[in-house]
Tab-separated table of C-alpha atoms and ligand atoms in Angstrom:
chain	number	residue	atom	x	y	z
A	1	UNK	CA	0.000	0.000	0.000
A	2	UNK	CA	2.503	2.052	1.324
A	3	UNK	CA	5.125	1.349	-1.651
A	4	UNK	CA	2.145	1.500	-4.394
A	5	UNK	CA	1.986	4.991	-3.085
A	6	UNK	CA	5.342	6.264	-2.813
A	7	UNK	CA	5.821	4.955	-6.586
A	8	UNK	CA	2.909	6.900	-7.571
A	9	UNK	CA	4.521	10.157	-5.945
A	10	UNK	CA	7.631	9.249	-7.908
A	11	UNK	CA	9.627	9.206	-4.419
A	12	UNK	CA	12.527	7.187	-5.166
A	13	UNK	CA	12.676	4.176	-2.500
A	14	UNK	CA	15.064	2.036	-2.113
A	15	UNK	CA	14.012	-1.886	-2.337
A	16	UNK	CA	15.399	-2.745	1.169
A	17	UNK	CA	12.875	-0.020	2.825
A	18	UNK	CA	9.757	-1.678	0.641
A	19	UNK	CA	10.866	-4.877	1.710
A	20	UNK	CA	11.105	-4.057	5.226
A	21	UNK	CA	7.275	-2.531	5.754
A	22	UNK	CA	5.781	-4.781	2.770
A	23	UNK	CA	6.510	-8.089	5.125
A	24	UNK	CA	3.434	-9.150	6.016
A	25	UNK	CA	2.343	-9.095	2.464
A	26	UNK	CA	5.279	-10.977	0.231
A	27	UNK	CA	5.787	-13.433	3.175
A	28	UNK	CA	9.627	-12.108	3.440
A	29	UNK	CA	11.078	-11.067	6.497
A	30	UNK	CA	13.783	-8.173	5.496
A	31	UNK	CA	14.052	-6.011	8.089
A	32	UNK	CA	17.170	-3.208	7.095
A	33	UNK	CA	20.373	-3.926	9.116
A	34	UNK	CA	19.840	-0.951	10.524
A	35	UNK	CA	16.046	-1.630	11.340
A	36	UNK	CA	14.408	-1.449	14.798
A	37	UNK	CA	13.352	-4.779	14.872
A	38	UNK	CA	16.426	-7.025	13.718
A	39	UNK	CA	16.281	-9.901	16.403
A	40	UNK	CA	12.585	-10.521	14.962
A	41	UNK	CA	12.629	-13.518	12.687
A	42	UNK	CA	10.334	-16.496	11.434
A	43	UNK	CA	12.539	-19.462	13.192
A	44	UNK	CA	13.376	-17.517	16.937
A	45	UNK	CA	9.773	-16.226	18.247
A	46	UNK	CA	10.340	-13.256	20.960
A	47	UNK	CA	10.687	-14.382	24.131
A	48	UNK	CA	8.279	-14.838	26.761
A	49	UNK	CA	8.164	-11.586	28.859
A	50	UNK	CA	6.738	-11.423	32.810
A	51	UNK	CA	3.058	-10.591	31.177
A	52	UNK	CA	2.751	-13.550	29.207
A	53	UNK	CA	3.720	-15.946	31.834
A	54	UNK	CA	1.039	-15.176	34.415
A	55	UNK	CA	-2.806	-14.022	34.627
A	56	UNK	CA	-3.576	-10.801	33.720
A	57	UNK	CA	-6.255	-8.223	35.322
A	58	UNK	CA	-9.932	-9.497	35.491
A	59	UNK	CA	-12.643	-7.150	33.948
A	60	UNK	CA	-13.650	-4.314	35.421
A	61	UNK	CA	-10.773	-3.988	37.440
A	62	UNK	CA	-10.870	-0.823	35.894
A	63	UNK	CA	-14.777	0.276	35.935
A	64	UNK	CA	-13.872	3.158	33.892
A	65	UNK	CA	-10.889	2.788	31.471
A	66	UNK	CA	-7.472	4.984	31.360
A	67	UNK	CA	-4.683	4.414	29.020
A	68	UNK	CA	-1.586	2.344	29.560
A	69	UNK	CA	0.676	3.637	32.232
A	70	UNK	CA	3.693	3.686	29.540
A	71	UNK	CA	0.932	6.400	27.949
A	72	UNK	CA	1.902	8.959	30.771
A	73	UNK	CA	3.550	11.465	28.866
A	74	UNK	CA	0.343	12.054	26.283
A	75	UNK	CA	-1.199	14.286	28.462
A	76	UNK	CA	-2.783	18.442	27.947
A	77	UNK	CA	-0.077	20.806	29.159
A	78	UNK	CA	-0.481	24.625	30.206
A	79	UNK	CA	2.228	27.675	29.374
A	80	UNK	CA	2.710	28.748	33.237
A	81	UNK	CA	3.893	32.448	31.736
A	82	UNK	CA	1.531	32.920	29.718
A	83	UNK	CA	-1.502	33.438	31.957
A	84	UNK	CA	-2.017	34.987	36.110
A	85	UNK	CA	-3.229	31.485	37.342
A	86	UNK	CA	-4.848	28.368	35.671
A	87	UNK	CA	-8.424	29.797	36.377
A	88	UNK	CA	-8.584	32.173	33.310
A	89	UNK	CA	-6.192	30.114	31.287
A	90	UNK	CA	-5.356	27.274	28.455
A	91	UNK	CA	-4.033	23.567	28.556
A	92	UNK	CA	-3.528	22.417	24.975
A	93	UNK	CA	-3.969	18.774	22.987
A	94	UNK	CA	-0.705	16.846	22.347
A	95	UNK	CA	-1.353	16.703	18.751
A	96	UNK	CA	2.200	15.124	18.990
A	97	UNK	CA	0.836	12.093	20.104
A	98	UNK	CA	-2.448	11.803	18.705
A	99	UNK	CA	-3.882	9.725	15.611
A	100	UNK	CA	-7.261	9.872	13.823
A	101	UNK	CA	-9.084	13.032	13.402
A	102	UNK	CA	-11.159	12.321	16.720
A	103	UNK	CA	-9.875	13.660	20.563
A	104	UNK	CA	-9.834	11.315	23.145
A	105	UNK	CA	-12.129	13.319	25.743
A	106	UNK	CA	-9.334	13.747	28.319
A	107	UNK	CA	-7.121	15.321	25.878
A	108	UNK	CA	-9.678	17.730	24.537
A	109	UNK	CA	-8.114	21.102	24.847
A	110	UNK	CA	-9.590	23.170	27.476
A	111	UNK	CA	-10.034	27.134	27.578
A	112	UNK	CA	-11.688	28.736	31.109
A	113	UNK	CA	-12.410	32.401	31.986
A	114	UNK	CA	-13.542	31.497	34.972
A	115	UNK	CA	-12.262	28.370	36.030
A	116	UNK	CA	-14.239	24.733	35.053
A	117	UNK	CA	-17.562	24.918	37.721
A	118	UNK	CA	-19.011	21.663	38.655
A	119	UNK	CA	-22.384	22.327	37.321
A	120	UNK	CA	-25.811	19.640	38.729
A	121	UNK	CA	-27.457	18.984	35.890
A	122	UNK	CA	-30.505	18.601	37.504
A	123	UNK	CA	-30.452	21.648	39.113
A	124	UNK	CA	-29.391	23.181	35.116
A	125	UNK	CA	-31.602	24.821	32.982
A	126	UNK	CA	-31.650	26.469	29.624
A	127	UNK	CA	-33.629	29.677	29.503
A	128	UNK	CA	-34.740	30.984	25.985
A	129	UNK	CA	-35.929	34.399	25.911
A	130	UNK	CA	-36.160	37.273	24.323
A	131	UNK	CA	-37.737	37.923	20.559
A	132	UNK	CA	-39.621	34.877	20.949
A	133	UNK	CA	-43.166	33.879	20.928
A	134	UNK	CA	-43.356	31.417	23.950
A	135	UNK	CA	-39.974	31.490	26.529
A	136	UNK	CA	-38.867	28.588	27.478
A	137	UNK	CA	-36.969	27.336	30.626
A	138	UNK	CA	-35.837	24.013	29.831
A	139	UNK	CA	-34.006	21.229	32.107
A	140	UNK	CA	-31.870	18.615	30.479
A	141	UNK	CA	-34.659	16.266	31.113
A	142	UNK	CA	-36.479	18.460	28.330
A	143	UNK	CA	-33.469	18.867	26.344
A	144	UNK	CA	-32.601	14.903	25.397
A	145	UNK	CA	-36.088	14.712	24.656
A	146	UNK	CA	-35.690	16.772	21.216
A	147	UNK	CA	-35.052	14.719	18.159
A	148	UNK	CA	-31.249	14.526	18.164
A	149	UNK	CA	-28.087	14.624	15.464
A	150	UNK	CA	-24.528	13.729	15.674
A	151	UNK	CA	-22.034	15.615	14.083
A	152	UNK	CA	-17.936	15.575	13.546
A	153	UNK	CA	-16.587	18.742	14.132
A	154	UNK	CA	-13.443	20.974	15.774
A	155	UNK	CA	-13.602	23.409	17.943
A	156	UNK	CA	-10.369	26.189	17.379
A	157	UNK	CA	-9.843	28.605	19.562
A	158	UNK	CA	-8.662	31.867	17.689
A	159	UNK	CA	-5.575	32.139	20.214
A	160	UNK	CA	-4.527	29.242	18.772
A	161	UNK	CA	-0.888	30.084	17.308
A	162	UNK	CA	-1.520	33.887	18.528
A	163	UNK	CA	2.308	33.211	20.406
A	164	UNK	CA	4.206	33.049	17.027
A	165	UNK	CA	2.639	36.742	15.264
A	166	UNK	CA	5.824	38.499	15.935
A	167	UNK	CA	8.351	35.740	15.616
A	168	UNK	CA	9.161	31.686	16.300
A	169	UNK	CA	9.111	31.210	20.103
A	170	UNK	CA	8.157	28.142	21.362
A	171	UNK	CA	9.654	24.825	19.304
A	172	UNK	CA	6.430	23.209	20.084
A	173	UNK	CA	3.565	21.173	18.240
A	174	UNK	CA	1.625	20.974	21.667
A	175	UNK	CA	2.346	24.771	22.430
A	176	UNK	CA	2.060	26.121	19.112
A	177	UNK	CA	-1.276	24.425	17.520
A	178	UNK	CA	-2.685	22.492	20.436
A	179	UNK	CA	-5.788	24.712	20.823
A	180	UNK	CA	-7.692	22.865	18.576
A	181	UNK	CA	-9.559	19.561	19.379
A	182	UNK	CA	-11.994	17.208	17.013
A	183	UNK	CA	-14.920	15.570	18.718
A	184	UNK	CA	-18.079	13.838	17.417
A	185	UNK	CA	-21.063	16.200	19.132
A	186	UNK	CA	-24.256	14.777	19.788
A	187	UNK	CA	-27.251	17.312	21.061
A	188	UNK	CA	-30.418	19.242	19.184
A	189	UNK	CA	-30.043	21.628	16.563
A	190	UNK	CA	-30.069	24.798	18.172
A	191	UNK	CA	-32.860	25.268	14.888
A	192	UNK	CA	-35.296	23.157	16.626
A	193	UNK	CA	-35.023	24.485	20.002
A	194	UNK	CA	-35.777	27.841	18.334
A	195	UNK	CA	-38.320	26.087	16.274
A	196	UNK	CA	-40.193	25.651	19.240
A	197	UNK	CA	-40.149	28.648	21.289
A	198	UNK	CA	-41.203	30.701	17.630
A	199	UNK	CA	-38.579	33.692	16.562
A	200	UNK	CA	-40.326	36.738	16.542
A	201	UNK	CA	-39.591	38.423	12.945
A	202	UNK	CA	-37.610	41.356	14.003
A	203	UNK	CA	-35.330	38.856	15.886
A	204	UNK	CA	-31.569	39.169	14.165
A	205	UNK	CA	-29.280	38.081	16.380
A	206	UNK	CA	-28.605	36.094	19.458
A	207	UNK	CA	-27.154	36.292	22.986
A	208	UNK	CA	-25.526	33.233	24.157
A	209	UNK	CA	-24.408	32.914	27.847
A	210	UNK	CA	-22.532	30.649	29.913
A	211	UNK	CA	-23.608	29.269	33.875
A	212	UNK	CA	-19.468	29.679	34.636
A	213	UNK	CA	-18.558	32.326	37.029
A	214	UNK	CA	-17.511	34.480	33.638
A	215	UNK	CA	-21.081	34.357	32.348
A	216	UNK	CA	-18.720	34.036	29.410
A	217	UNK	CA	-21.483	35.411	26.748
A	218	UNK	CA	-21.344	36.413	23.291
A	219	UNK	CA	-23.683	37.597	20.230
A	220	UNK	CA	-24.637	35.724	17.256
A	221	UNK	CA	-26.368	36.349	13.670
A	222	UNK	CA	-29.596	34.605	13.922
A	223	UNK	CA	-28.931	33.116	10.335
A	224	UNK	CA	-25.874	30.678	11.976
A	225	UNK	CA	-28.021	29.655	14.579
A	226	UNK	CA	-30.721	28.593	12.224
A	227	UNK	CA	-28.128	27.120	9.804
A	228	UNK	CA	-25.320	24.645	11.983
A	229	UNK	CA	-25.702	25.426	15.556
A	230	UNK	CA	-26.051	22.467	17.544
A	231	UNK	CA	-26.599	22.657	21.331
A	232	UNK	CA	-24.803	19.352	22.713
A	233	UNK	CA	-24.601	17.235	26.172
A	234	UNK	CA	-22.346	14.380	24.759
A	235	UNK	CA	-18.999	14.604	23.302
A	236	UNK	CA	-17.377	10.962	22.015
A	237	UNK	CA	-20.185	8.952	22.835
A	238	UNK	CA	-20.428	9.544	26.580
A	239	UNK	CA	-21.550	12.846	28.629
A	240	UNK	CA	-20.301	16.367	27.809
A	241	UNK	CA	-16.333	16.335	30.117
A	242	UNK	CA	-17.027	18.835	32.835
A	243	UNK	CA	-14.003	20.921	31.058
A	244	UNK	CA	-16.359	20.840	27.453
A	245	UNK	CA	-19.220	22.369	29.541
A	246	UNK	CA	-21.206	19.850	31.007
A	247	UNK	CA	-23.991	19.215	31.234
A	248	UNK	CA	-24.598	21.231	28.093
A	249	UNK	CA	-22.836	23.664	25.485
A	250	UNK	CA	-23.254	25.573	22.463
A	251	UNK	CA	-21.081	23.881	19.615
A	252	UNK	CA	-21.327	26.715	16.260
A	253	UNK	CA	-19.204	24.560	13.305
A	254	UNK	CA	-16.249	26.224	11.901
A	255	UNK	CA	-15.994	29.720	13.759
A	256	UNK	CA	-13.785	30.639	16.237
A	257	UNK	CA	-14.186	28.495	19.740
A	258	UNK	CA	-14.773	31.782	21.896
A	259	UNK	CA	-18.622	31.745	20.715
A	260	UNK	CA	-19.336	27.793	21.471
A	261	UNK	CA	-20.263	28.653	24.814
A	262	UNK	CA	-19.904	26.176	27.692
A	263	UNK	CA	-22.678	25.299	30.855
A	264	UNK	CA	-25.278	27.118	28.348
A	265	UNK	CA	-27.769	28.593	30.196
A	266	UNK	CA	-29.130	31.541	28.351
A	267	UNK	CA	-30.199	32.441	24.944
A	268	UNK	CA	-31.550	35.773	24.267
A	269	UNK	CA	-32.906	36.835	20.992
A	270	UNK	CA	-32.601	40.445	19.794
A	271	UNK	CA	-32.238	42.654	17.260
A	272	UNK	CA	-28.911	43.823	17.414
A	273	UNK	CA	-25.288	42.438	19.102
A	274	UNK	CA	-24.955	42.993	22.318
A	275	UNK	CA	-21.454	43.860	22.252
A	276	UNK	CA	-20.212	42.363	24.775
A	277	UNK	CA	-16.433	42.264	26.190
A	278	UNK	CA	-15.159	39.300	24.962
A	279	UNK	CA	-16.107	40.484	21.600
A	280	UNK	CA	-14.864	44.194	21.938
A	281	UNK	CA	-12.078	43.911	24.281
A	282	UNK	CA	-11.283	40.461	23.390
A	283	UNK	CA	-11.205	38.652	20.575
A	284	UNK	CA	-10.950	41.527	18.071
A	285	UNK	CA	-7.818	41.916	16.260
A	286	UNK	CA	-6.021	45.363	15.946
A	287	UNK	CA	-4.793	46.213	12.294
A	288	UNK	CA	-1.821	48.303	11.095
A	289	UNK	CA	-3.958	51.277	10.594
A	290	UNK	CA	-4.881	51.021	14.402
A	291	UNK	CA	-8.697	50.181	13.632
A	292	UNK	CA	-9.886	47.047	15.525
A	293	UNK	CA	-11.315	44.081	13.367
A	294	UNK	CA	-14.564	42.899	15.141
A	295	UNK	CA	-16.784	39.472	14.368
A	296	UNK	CA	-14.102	37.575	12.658
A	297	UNK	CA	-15.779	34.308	13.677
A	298	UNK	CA	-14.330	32.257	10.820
A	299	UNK	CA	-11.823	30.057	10.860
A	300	UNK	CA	-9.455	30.165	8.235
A	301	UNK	CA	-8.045	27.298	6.626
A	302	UNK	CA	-5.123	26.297	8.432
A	303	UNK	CA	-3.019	23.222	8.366
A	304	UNK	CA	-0.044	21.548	10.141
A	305	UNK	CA	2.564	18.822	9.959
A	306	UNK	CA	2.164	16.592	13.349
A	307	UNK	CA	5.029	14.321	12.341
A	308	UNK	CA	7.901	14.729	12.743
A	309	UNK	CA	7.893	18.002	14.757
A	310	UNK	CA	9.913	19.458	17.987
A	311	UNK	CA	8.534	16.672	20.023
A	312	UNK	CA	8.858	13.719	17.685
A	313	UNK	CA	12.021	13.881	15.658
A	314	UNK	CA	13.426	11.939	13.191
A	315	UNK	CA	16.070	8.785	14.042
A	316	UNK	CA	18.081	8.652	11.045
A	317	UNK	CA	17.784	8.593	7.038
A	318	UNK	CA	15.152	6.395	5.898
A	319	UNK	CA	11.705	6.221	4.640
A	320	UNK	CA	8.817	7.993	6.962
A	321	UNK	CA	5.541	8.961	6.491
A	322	UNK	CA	4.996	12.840	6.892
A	323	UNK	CA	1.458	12.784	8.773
A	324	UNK	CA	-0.707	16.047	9.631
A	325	UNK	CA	-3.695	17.315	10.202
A	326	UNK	CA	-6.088	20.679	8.274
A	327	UNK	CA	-9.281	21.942	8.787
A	328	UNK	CA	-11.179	24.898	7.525
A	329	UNK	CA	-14.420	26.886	9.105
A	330	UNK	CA	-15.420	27.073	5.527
A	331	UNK	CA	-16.509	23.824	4.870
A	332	UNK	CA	-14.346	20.694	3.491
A	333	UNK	CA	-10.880	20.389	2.807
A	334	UNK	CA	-9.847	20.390	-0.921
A	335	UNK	CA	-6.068	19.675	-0.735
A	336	UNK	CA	-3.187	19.621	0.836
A	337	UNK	CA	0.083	20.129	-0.750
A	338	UNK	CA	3.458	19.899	1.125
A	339	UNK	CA	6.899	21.188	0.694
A	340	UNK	CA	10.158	19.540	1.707
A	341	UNK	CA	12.502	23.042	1.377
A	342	UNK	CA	10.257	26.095	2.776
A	343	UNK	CA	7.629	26.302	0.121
A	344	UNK	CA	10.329	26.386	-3.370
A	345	UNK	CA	8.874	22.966	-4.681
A	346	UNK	CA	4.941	21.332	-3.199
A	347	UNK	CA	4.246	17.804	-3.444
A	348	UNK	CA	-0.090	16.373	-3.067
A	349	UNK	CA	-0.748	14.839	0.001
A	350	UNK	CA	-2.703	11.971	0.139
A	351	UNK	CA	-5.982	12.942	2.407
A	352	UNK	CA	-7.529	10.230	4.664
A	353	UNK	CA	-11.105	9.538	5.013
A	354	UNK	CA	-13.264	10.441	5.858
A	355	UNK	CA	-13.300	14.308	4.860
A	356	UNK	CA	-15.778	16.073	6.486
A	357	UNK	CA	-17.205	19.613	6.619
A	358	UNK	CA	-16.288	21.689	9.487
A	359	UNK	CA	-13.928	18.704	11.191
A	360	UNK	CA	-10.461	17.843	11.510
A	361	UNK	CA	-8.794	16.539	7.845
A	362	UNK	CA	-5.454	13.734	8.215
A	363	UNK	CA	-2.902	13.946	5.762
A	364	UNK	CA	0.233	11.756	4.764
A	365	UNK	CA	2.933	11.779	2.335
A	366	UNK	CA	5.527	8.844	1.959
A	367	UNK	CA	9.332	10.578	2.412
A	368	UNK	CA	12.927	8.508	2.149
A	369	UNK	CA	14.724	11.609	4.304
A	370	UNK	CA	18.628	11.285	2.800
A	371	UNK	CA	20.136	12.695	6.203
A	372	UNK	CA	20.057	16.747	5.188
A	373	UNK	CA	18.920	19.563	6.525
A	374	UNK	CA	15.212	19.989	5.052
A	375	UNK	CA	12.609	22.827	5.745
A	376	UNK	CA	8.924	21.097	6.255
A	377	UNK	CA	5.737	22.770	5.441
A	378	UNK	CA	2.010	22.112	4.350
A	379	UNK	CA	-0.173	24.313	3.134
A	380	UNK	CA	-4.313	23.296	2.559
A	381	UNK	CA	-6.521	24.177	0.048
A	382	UNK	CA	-10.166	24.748	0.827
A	383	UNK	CA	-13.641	24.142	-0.715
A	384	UNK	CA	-14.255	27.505	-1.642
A	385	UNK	CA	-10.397	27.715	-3.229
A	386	UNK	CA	-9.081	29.976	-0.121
A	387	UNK	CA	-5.237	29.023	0.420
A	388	UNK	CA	-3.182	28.739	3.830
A	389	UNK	CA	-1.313	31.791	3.725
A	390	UNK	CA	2.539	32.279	4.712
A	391	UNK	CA	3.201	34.124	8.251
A	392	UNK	CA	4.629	36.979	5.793
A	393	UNK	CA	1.845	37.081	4.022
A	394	UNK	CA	-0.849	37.675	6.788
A	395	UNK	CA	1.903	40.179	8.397
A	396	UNK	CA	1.218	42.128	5.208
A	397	UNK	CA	-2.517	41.721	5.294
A	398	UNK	CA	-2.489	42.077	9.504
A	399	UNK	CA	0.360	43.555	10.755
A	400	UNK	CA	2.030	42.272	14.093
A	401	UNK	CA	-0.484	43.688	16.424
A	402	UNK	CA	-2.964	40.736	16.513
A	403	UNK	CA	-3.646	37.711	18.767
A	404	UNK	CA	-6.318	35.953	17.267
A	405	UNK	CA	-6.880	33.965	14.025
A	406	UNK	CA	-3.243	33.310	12.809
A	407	UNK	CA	-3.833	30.451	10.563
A	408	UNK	CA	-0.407	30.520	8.447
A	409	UNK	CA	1.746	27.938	7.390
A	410	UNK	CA	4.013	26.406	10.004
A	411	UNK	CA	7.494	25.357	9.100
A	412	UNK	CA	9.507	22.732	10.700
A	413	UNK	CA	13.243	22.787	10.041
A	414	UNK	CA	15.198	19.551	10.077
A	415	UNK	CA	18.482	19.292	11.201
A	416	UNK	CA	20.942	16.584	10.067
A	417	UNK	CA	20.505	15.139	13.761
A	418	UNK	CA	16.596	14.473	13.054
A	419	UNK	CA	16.044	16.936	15.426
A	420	UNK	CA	13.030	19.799	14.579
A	421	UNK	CA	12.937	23.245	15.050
A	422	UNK	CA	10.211	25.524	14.742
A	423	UNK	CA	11.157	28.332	12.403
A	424	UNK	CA	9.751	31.332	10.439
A	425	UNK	CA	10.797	32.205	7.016
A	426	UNK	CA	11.027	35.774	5.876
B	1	MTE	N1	-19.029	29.539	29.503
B	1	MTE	C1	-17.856	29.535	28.867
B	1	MTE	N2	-17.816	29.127	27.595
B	1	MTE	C2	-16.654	29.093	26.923
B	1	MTE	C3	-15.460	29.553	27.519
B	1	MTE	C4	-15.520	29.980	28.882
B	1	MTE	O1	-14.520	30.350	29.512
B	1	MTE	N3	-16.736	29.962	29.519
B	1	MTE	N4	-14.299	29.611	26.772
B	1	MTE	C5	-14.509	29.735	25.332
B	1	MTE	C6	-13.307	29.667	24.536
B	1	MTE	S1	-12.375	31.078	24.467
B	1	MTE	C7	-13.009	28.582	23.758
B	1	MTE	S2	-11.710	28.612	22.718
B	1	MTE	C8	-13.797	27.334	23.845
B	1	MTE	C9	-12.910	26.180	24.241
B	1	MTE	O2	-13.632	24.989	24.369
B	1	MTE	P1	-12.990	23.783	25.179
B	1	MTE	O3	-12.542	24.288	26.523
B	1	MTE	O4	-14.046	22.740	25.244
B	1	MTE	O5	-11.799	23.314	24.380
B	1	MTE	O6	-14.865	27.433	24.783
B	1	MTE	C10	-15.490	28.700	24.800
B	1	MTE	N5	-16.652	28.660	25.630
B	2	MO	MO1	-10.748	30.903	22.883
């Protein structure tokens, strides 16, 4: 499979490196001298180890499962300069070590204003109000009642990257894109809860407000909550994670995770945005000409190598797969093209399925790395044709003033070691 593919992307493999991951297939056992896994062959099986010579762990030993202890090091980690406390801070997803387009629930990046609250979901309600013809006050007894969807999508928040505007400064997968998370979201379509309590005609836009000690709260056109808006109270499979806003939260597909507001408990319809401060003093974005950029809820289409990079390097010349994940707030990924020296020369990547709208994209490309330095990049193509721009570019475009929504192309540098190095190029 593997080979098929590298000889349709003309990379020139050596037969020893086919050999050695086509085994299972041609029946031949030709692991490289220099391979990993020499003392394997078909005469001398491994040898027993402690676990296979006694009785394992009886079922539900663990009740609720946990990954293996040798797993201890794939964990969400925080930037302890970055914010006061952990209250009104970030841990980000170690993208590093993850596979799939789907987040395990305990790695799901988490984001708090106000710290995570311990909500009772009985006790919970959802109040909607405002430019409607009958209000509702809803429990989640009421809520799972609705007819209910599923749907595949990330949540981004626009920070995500925001350290690297002005230059390179932390050689980081985790640190550097780990604000971004894929679940599948099951709830009601925020369409049908509205359905039912009747939007009054002048109604435009909506207030959407958190039961967190923030009130974390934020206005929306009424046309996105009619269109994709889904309010949710599972995440994977299983109950909303008290960090995703349990018991229930507002998921909006493919804009910026400020607005999917956690512990919902209030939606307000009006006729015009409410303004409130995390979309004035926050999560604007100041231009060169000193005018503020408000509502930029889209995400851009973005992209980003996930291996190698700073955390997982390279151990020596050989073949690899270049994996990574893209996404876009516009819809479906198109393409992905990546470049193996900063951008000069772009190769197709192959995307994996499934491709959805709105979620988390994987990518691969088969490489035979020849030992020298190399400058990795990818760069995705939309639906709609938009392109991942360079960090130069959206300087241009943005200046160096902004936080939020820097979506450019990340570069990883190789150095003859195998060691990775985040980098900017001018
Ligand atoms: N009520 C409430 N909702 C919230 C927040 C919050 O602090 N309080 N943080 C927001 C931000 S800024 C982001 S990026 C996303 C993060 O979602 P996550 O913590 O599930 O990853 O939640 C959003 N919803
Ligand atoms: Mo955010």
């Amino acid at each position: 499979m593997l080979a098929k593919l590298a000889q349709r992307r003309n990379v020139a493999l050596g037969r020893r490196a086919i050999l050695g991951l086509g085994a299972a297939l041609t029946g031949t056992l030709a692991f490289g001298r220099d391979g990993a896994h020499a003392e394997t062959s078909e005469t001398s099986p491994p040898a027993d180890a402690p676990w296979s010579q006694s009785i394992g762990a009886g079922v539900v030993d663990r009740p609720y499962g946990k990954p293996a202890d040798f797993e201890a090091g794939v964990i969400r980690r925080n930037v302890p300069w970055l914010t006061a406390g952990t209250e009104s801070s970030i841990s980000f997803s170690p993208l590093q070590h993850l596979n799939g387009i789907i987040t395990p629930n305990g790695l799901f990046f988490e984001r708090y204003h106000a710290g995570r609250p311990d909500v009772d979901p009985d006790q919970h309600r959802l109040m909607i109000h405002g430019l409607v013809e009958r209000p509702l006050l809803l429990t989640m007894k009421d809520i799972v009642r609705f007819p209910s969807v599923s749907r595949i999508h990330f949540i981004e928040c626009p920070a995500n990257g925001g350290m690297e505007w002005r230059a390179a400064q932390l050689n980081s997968l985790q640190f550097n894109h780990g604000m971004i998370s894929c679940a599948e979201w099951t709830g009601v379509k925020l369409s049908t809860l509205l359905e039912e309590v009747g939007v009054k005609k002048e109604a435009r836009w909506a207030m959407v407000e958190g039961a967190d000690g923030a009130h974390m709260n934020r206005s929306l056109p009424l046309d996105k909550c009619l269109d994709d808006c889904l309010i949710v109270y599972a995440q994977n499979g299983e109950a909303l994670r008290p960090e995703q806003g349990y018991p229930l939260r507002l998921v909006v597909p493919g804009w910026e995770g400020n607005v999917s507001i956690k512990w919902l408990r209030r939606i307000k319809l009006g006729e015009k945005p409410w303004y409130s401060r995390e979309e004035t003093s926050k999560y604007t974005d100041l231009m060169p000409d000193g005018t503020s950029r408000g509502f930029t809820w889209l995400i851009d289409a973005k992209s980003v190598i996930t291996f190698p990079c700073p955390e997982r390097p390279l151990s020596g010349p050989g073949l690899y797969e270049i994996r990574g994940l893209a996404w876009t707030g516009n819809g479906k990924v198109k393409r992905v093209d990546v470049s193996l020296d900063g951008g000069i020369n772009w190769q197709t990547a192959q995307l994996h399925e499934p491709v959805l709208s709105k979620a988390l994209t994987r990518f691969s490309l088969p490489w035979r790395w020849d030992g020298k330095p190399a400058l990795l990049e990818s760069r995705v193509i939309d639906e709609t044709g938009y392109v991942q721009p360079t960090i130069a570019e959206l300087r241009r475009q943005r200046g160096s003033n902004s936080v939020y929504h820097n979506n450019s192309i990340q570069t990883w540098q190789v150095k003859p070691d195998g060691s990775i190095f985040d980098v900017q190029l001018g």
